[in-house]
Short mmCIF file of C-alpha atoms in Angstrom, two decimals:
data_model
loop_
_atom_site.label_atom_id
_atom_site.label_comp_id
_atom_site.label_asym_id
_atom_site.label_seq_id
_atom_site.Cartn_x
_atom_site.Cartn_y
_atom_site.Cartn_z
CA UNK A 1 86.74 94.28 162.08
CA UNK A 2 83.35 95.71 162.35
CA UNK A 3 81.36 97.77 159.43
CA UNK A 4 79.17 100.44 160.45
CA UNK A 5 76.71 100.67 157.84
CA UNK A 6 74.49 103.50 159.37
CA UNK A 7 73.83 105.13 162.96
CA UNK A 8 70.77 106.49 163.72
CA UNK A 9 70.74 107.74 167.42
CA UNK A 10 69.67 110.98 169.53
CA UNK A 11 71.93 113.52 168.78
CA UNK A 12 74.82 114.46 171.17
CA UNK A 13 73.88 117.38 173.39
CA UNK A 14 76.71 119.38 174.67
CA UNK A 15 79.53 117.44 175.10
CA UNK A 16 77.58 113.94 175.88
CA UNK A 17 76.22 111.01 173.80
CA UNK A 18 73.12 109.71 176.36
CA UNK A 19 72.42 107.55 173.73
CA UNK A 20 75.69 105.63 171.73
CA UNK A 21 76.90 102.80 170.69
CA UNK A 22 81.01 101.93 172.43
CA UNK A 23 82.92 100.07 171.70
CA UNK A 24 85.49 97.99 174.29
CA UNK A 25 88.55 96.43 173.88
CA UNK A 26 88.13 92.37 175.21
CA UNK A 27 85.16 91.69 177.23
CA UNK A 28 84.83 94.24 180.56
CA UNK A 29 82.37 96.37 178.72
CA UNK A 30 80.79 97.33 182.32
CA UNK A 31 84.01 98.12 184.34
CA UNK A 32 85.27 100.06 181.62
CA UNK A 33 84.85 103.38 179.70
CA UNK A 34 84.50 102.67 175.72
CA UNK A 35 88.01 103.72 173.90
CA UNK A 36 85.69 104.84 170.85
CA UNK A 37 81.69 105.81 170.74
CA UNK A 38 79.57 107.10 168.39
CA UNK A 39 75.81 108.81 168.85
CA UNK A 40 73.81 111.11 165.96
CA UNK A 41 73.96 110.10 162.30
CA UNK A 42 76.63 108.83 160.69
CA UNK A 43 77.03 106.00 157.82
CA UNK A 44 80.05 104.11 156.15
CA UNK A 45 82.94 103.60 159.21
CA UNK A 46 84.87 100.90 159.69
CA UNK A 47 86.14 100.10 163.30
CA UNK A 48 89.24 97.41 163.91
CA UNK A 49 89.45 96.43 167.40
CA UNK A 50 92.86 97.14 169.53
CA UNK A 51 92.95 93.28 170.43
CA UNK A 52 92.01 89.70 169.57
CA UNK A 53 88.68 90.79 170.74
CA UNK A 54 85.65 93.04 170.83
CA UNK A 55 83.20 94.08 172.34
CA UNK A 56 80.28 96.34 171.27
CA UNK A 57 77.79 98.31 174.03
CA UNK A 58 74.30 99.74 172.70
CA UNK A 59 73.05 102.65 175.32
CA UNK A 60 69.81 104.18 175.04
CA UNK A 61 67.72 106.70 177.72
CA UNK A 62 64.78 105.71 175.57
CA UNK A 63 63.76 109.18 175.70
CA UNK A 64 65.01 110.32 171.97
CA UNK A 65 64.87 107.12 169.59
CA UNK A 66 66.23 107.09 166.14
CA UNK A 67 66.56 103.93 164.15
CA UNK A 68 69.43 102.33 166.33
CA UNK A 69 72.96 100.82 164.73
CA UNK A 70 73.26 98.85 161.41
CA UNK A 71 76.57 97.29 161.31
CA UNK A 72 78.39 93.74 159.92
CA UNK A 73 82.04 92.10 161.13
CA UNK A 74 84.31 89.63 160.19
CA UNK A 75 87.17 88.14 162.03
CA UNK A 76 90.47 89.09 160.29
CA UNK A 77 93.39 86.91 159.86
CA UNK A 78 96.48 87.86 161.04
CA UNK A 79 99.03 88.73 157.85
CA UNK A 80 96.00 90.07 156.20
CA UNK A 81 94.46 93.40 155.04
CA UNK A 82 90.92 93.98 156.62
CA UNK A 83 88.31 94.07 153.94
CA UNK A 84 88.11 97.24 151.59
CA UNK A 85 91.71 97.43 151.79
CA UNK A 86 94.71 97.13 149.57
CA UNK A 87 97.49 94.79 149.86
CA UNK A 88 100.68 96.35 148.66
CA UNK A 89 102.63 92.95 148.98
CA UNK A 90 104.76 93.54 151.76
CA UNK A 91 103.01 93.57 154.23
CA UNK A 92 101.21 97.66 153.63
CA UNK A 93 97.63 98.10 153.42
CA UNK A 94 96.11 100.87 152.14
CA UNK A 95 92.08 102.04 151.78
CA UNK A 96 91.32 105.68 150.38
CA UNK A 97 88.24 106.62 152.14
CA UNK A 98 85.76 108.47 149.96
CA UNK A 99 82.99 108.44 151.99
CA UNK A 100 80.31 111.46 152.78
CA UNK A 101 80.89 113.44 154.47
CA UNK A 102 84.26 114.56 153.45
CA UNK A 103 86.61 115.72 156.57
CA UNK A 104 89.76 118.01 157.43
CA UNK A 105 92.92 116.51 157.97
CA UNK A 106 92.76 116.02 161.99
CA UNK A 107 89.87 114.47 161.26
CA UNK A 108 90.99 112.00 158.75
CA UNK A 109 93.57 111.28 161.12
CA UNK A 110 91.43 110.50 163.67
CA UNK A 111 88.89 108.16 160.85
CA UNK A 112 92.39 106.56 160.32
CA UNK A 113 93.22 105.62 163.82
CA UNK A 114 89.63 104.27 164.56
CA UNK A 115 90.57 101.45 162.16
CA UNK A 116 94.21 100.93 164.22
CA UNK A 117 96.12 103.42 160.92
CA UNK A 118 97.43 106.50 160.34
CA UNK A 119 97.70 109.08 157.52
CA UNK A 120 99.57 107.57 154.53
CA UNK A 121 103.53 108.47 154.47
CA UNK A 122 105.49 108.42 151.74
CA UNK A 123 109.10 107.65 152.41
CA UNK A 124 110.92 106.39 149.62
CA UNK A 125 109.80 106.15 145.91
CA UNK A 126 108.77 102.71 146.02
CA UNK A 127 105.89 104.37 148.25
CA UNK A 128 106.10 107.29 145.82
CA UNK A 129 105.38 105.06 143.03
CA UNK A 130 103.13 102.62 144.56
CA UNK A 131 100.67 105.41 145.45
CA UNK A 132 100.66 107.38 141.82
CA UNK A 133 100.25 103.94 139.89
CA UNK A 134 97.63 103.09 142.99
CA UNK A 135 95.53 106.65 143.60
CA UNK A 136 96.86 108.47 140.55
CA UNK A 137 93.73 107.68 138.68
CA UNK A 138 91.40 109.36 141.07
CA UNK A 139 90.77 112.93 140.44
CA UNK A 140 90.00 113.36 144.14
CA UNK A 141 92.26 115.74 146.29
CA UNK A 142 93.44 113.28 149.33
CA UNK A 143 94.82 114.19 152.56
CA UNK A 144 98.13 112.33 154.03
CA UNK A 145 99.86 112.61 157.04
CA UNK A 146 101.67 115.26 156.53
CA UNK A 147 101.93 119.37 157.82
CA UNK A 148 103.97 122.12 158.24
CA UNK A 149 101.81 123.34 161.14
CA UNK A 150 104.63 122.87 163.84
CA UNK A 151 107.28 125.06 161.86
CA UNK A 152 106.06 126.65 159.08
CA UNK A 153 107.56 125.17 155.70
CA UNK A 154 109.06 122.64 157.60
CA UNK A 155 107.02 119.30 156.91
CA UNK A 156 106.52 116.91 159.30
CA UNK A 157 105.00 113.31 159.86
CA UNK A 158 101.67 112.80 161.29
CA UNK A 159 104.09 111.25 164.15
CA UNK A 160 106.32 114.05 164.47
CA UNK A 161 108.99 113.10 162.56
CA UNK A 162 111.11 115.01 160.04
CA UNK A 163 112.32 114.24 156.61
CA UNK A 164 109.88 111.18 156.15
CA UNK A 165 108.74 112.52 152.72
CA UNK A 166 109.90 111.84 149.32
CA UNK A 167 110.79 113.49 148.25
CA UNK A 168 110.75 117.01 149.44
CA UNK A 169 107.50 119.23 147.90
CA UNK A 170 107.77 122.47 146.85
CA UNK A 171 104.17 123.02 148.00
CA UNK A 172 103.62 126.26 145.65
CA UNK A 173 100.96 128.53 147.28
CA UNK A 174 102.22 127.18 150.84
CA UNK A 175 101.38 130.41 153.50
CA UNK A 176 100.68 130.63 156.78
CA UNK A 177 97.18 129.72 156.98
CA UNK A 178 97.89 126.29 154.59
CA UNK A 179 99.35 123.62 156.79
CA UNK A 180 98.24 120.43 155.79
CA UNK A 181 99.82 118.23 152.86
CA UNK A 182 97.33 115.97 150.30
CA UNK A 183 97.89 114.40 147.46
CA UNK A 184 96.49 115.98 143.66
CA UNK A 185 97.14 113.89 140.60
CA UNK A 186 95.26 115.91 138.40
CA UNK A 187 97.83 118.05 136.86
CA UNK A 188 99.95 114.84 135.95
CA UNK A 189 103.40 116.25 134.59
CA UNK A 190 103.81 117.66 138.74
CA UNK A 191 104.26 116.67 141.87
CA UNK A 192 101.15 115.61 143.31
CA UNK A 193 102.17 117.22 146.64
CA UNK A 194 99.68 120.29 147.95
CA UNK A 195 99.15 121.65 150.95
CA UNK A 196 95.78 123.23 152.30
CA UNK A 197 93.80 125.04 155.27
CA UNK A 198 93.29 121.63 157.69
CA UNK A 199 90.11 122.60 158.19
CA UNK A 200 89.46 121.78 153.94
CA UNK A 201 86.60 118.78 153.68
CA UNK A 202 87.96 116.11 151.71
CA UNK A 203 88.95 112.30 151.14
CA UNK A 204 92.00 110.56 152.63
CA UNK A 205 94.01 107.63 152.47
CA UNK A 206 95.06 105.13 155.67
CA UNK A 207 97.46 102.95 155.81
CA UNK A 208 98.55 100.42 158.28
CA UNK A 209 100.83 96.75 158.62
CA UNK A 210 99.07 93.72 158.46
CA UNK A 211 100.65 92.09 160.82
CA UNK A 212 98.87 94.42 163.61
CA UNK A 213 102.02 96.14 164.48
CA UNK A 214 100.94 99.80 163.68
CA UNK A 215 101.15 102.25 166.42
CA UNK A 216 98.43 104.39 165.99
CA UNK A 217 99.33 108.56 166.46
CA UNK A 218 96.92 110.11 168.76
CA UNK A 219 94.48 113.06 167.92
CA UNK A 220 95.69 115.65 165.89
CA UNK A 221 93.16 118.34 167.02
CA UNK A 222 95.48 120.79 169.27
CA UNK A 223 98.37 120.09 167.41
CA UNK A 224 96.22 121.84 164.49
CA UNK A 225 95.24 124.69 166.89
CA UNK A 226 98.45 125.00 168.20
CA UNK A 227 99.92 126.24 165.14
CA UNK A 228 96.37 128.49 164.51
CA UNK A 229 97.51 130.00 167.47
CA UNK A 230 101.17 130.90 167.05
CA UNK A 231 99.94 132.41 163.35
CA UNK A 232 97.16 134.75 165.42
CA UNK A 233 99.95 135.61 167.52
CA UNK A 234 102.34 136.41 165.38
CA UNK A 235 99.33 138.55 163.10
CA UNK A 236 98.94 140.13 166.56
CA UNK A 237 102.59 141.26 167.59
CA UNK A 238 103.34 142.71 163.81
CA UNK A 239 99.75 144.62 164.31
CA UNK A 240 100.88 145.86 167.57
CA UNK A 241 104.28 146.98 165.92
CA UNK A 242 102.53 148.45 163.43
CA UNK A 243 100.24 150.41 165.99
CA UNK A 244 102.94 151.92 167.83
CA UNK A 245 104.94 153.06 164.39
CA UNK A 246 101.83 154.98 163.52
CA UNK A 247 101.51 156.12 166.73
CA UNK A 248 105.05 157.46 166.82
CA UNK A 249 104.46 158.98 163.26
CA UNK A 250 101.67 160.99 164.64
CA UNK A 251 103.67 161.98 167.65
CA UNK A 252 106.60 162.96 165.44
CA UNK A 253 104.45 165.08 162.89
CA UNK A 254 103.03 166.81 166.09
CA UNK A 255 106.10 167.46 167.36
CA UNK A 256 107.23 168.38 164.26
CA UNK A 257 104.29 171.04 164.02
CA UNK A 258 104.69 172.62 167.11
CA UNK A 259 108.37 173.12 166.17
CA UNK A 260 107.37 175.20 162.78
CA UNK A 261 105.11 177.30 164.46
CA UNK A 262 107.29 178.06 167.20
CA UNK A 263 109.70 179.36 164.51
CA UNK A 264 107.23 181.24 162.45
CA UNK A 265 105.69 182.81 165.63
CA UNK A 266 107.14 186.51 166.04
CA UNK A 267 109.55 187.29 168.47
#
């Protein structure tokens, strides 16, 4: 498990890192691409390897220098949680990220999966319960994996899967343009369940098995976009109904016009 404490490297430009810090899954750094990189400034990520082993690339053009990579690991025993996470007792850990800055919910996902997690789920109430005695106490709104952006009001799993929430939200305010479920303790005689725009900045929680078994769901980025785009779509056929009524209404009331005068028109 590796800490990054702080990254201080040239910016990206465009689409490419020339100067990053990868990281690589046993030891064939140089005959293979790094599953995970990181260039600019960043501070506060943690990084779990894939494997048994890890190995970490520094790449510089020397042409843009910041202050390099500040960073700490620690082997991690298999059964346990990595460091600055929970232990539920069988077998869960958890670790509500708070750090700056704050991210949407494809985002967090993507955090989560960097440290071989997902999005919390709640299942059953012993996860119900677990997380309000756990994260009640924290009057910060947290993302978990789950949204509606597939089928709207449908919920689904940050995997895909339905009807792996308990139990169901109402999700009051829920529209089209709010997609993405976290949780608010703050009014405390509700359900913590709310859903917001994805694109919303704020914490999250992970959570993974300790036992390494986690499969990690990949990036949630078109997913997200996906159901952006069926919304604009949809916005655009009703506007395009709408269009043509009007237009018809005109055509009618000319139509309509011509008829009177025709009749008013001496013979």
């Amino acid at each position: 498990m590796v800490e990054i404490l702080e990254v201080d490297m040239e910016a990206q430009l465009f689409r490419s890192c020339l100067d990053y810090i990868g990281f690589h899954d046993g030891n064939q750094a140089r005959l293979t691409r790094p599953y995970l990189s990181f260039c600019g400034y960043l501070r506060n990520r943690q990084v779990t390897s894939q494997s048994d082993s890890l190995t970490i690339h520094f790449i510089s053009d020397e042409l843009v220098e910041g202050r390099g990579v500040k960073l700490s690991y620690e082997a991690v025993s298999y059964g346990e949680c990595d460091i600055g996470w929970l232990s539920r007792g069988d077998g869960m850990c958890y670790r509500h990220v708070e750090a700056e800055p704050k991210v949407g919910w494809a985002d967090a996902q993507e955090q989560c999966g960097q440290m071989q997690a997902n999005l919390a789920s709640i299942r059953d109430q012993n996860d119900y319960d677990y997380m309000s005695n756990t994260f009640g106490h924290t009057p910060a709104h947290s993302w978990i994996g789950y949204t509606d952006a597939d089928h709207e009001g449908t919920v689904m799993g940050v995997n895909s899967k339905l009807n792996t929430i308990w139990p169901q939200p109402l999700l009051p305010g829920n529209n089209d343009d709010r997609d993405c479920l976290y949780l608010d303790y703050s009014l405390s005689d509700r359900e913590p369940y709310r859903i917001a725009d994805c694109r919303t900045k704020q914490t999250f929680i992970c959570q993974k098995r300790n036992n390494w078994s986690t499969v990690v769901v990949g990036s949630q980025h078109e997913r997200i976009r996906a159901g952006s785009r069926m919304r604009t779509a949809n916005y655009t056929i009703w506007l395009l109904i709408l269009v043509a009524l009007i237009l018809f209404l005109i055509l009618l009331c000319i139509l309509c016009q011509g008829t009177a005068i025709r009749k008013l028109a001496p013979l």
